[in-house]
């Protein structure tokens, strides 16, 4: 994460503009400060922690933009205005970073509101180095390849390679695939690839593959479409096979040490170590009813912000299949930023609830009415107003 450490900060009055970045407002807690920055239409928080003579200024993790150069630029501009006696810094933009907003990197709003399914679709979850994703895009120019990844440097690298290779049939998104599945239309995807996911052998609830995920995958797959898991973990293979076979009608194929046309860097490593590689492919055998687009979750106006700031304590609400965790609050003049996790236990949203001049919104992106989110959102609204 880009950051710099300085002995002293003299904070300029907000708002101010420096270079191509705007610094809009601030909120504080007992141990840190958030400053809302905007660069190339991307909004995110810069976090300031510590005291003289060691003050750390960095990007806040939840709101970090997919293209890290925007964060680097904002930190660089803030350092020019506010930092004195910088001790260390790693914010210099790399030559490998994308220098401008790349149109193939999309936000969740695109899938919820604007996405037009006018091509045959492949979906790759956790594309890592991007070798397989780029191979599919290059060899299937008439198809649209959607890549989902939560590792932001991998997204940037794949986007840069798409530019170099002239690939126009790729969309990339930084989001949790377990949540995004509810956004996708029924009977719309031809192939779903899950290649070498983190095995989470000691925390299986964190795995991409789950009964819920498989049910959603079957819904979004066309009849005859396939969900393909490739893994070096025998425990993951056995776990996935058991879940696949729980489907009422299961067309499942199993392969061991079968070579694909393209190999990821992880697969190359496992082969050098003589590790076994397992493929489990589930084929969908039916069509599903069409689903409706997910609504955006919104709030009414709020008039008790002072009471929320004064009385806030971390709190956890547990439902049967959802939860809400209010983690911490940062406050300013007529403004509060609440860090929260909510939704389904195994696929939670991590967002801020921003209260500003009696208006409430989620940040850095919207929250949508997935099954668990709807229940959690009602708890959040009730808590805010009571």
PDB file of N, CA and C in Angstrom, residues 296-305 308 353-362 377-386:
ATOM      1  N   UNK A 296     -30.830  -0.608  -5.979  1.00  0.00           N
ATOM      2  CA  UNK A 296     -29.815   0.039  -5.149  1.00  0.00           C
ATOM      3  C   UNK A 296     -30.428   0.360  -3.790  1.00  0.00           C
ATOM      4  N   UNK A 297     -29.723   0.051  -2.724  1.00  0.00           N
ATOM      5  CA  UNK A 297     -30.211   0.297  -1.377  1.00  0.00           C
ATOM      6  C   UNK A 297     -29.963   1.747  -0.985  1.00  0.00           C
ATOM      7  N   UNK A 298     -30.989   2.416  -0.517  1.00  0.00           N
ATOM      8  CA  UNK A 298     -30.876   3.828  -0.177  1.00  0.00           C
ATOM      9  C   UNK A 298     -31.417   4.128   1.209  1.00  0.00           C
ATOM     10  N   UNK A 299     -31.283   5.397   1.610  1.00  0.00           N
ATOM     11  CA  UNK A 299     -31.651   5.838   2.949  1.00  0.00           C
ATOM     12  C   UNK A 299     -32.586   7.040   2.884  1.00  0.00           C
ATOM     13  N   UNK A 300     -33.346   7.226   3.963  1.00  0.00           N
ATOM     14  CA  UNK A 300     -34.076   8.477   4.173  1.00  0.00           C
ATOM     15  C   UNK A 300     -33.113   9.491   4.782  1.00  0.00           C
ATOM     16  N   UNK A 301     -33.592  10.723   4.920  1.00  0.00           N
ATOM     17  CA  UNK A 301     -32.792  11.738   5.579  1.00  0.00           C
ATOM     18  C   UNK A 301     -32.673  11.436   7.072  1.00  0.00           C
ATOM     19  N   UNK A 302     -31.619  11.957   7.680  1.00  0.00           N
ATOM     20  CA  UNK A 302     -31.322  11.679   9.094  1.00  0.00           C
ATOM     21  C   UNK A 302     -31.128  12.996   9.836  1.00  0.00           C
ATOM     22  N   UNK A 303     -31.753  13.103  10.988  1.00  0.00           N
ATOM     23  CA  UNK A 303     -31.666  14.357  11.752  1.00  0.00           C
ATOM     24  C   UNK A 303     -30.965  14.196  13.103  1.00  0.00           C
ATOM     25  N   UNK A 304     -30.479  13.012  13.423  1.00  0.00           N
ATOM     26  CA  UNK A 304     -29.898  12.801  14.756  1.00  0.00           C
ATOM     27  C   UNK A 304     -28.409  12.476  14.683  1.00  0.00           C
ATOM     28  N   UNK A 305     -27.676  13.116  13.748  1.00  0.00           N
ATOM     29  CA  UNK A 305     -26.257  12.795  13.579  1.00  0.00           C
ATOM     30  C   UNK A 305     -25.465  13.070  14.852  1.00  0.00           C
ATOM     31  N   UNK A 308     -25.805  10.133  17.154  1.00  0.00           N
ATOM     32  CA  UNK A 308     -25.056   8.972  16.663  1.00  0.00           C
ATOM     33  C   UNK A 308     -23.575   9.115  16.993  1.00  0.00           C
ATOM     34  N   UNK A 353     -20.534   3.869   5.816  1.00  0.00           N
ATOM     35  CA  UNK A 353     -21.801   4.596   5.804  1.00  0.00           C
ATOM     36  C   UNK A 353     -21.445   6.060   6.047  1.00  0.00           C
ATOM     37  N   UNK A 354     -21.644   6.892   5.049  1.00  0.00           N
ATOM     38  CA  UNK A 354     -21.278   8.306   5.131  1.00  0.00           C
ATOM     39  C   UNK A 354     -22.533   9.124   5.401  1.00  0.00           C
ATOM     40  N   UNK A 355     -22.517   9.898   6.480  1.00  0.00           N
ATOM     41  CA  UNK A 355     -23.610  10.806   6.831  1.00  0.00           C
ATOM     42  C   UNK A 355     -23.085  12.229   6.670  1.00  0.00           C
ATOM     43  N   UNK A 356     -23.712  12.994   5.777  1.00  0.00           N
ATOM     44  CA  UNK A 356     -23.214  14.322   5.427  1.00  0.00           C
ATOM     45  C   UNK A 356     -24.406  15.239   5.212  1.00  0.00           C
ATOM     46  N   UNK A 357     -24.537  16.259   6.074  1.00  0.00           N
ATOM     47  CA  UNK A 357     -25.657  17.204   5.964  1.00  0.00           C
ATOM     48  C   UNK A 357     -26.998  16.473   5.905  1.00  0.00           C
ATOM     49  N   UNK A 358     -27.183  15.505   6.799  1.00  0.00           N
ATOM     50  CA  UNK A 358     -28.423  14.738   6.943  1.00  0.00           C
ATOM     51  C   UNK A 358     -28.662  13.731   5.823  1.00  0.00           C
ATOM     52  N   UNK A 359     -27.767  13.646   4.840  1.00  0.00           N
ATOM     53  CA  UNK A 359     -27.890  12.650   3.784  1.00  0.00           C
ATOM     54  C   UNK A 359     -26.996  11.460   4.113  1.00  0.00           C
ATOM     55  N   UNK A 360     -27.463  10.262   3.746  1.00  0.00           N
ATOM     56  CA  UNK A 360     -26.737   9.041   4.067  1.00  0.00           C
ATOM     57  C   UNK A 360     -26.465   8.268   2.772  1.00  0.00           C
ATOM     58  N   UNK A 361     -25.261   7.711   2.653  1.00  0.00           N
ATOM     59  CA  UNK A 361     -24.935   6.888   1.482  1.00  0.00           C
ATOM     60  C   UNK A 361     -23.866   5.881   1.863  1.00  0.00           C
ATOM     61  N   UNK A 362     -23.780   4.803   1.072  1.00  0.00           N
ATOM     62  CA  UNK A 362     -22.675   3.863   1.203  1.00  0.00           C
ATOM     63  C   UNK A 362     -21.495   4.365   0.384  1.00  0.00           C
ATOM     64  N   UNK A 377     -29.619  -4.231   5.544  1.00  0.00           N
ATOM     65  CA  UNK A 377     -29.911  -2.813   5.322  1.00  0.00           C
ATOM     66  C   UNK A 377     -31.064  -2.341   6.206  1.00  0.00           C
ATOM     67  N   UNK A 378     -32.075  -3.176   6.404  1.00  0.00           N
ATOM     68  CA  UNK A 378     -33.182  -2.793   7.276  1.00  0.00           C
ATOM     69  C   UNK A 378     -32.702  -2.604   8.708  1.00  0.00           C
ATOM     70  N   UNK A 379     -31.784  -3.447   9.168  1.00  0.00           N
ATOM     71  CA  UNK A 379     -31.215  -3.286  10.507  1.00  0.00           C
ATOM     72  C   UNK A 379     -30.410  -1.986  10.590  1.00  0.00           C
ATOM     73  N   UNK A 380     -29.631  -1.705   9.551  1.00  0.00           N
ATOM     74  CA  UNK A 380     -28.831  -0.476   9.544  1.00  0.00           C
ATOM     75  C   UNK A 380     -29.728   0.751   9.612  1.00  0.00           C
ATOM     76  N   UNK A 381     -30.795   0.789   8.808  1.00  0.00           N
ATOM     77  CA  UNK A 381     -31.706   1.942   8.819  1.00  0.00           C
ATOM     78  C   UNK A 381     -32.355   2.101  10.198  1.00  0.00           C
ATOM     79  N   UNK A 382     -32.808   1.001  10.776  1.00  0.00           N
ATOM     80  CA  UNK A 382     -33.462   1.079  12.084  1.00  0.00           C
ATOM     81  C   UNK A 382     -32.475   1.590  13.140  1.00  0.00           C
ATOM     82  N   UNK A 383     -31.245   1.090  13.101  1.00  0.00           N
ATOM     83  CA  UNK A 383     -30.229   1.509  14.074  1.00  0.00           C
ATOM     84  C   UNK A 383     -29.929   2.998  13.919  1.00  0.00           C
ATOM     85  N   UNK A 384     -29.806   3.499  12.699  1.00  0.00           N
ATOM     86  CA  UNK A 384     -29.485   4.896  12.463  1.00  0.00           C
ATOM     87  C   UNK A 384     -30.584   5.816  12.997  1.00  0.00           C
ATOM     88  N   UNK A 385     -31.835   5.409  12.836  1.00  0.00           N
ATOM     89  CA  UNK A 385     -32.938   6.287  13.208  1.00  0.00           C
ATOM     90  C   UNK A 385     -33.357   6.140  14.668  1.00  0.00           C
ATOM     91  N   UNK A 386     -32.959   5.050  15.291  1.00  0.00           N
ATOM     92  CA  UNK A 386     -33.313   4.875  16.701  1.00  0.00           C
ATOM     93  C   UNK A 386     -32.189   5.241  17.641  1.00  0.00           C
TER      94      UNK A 386
END
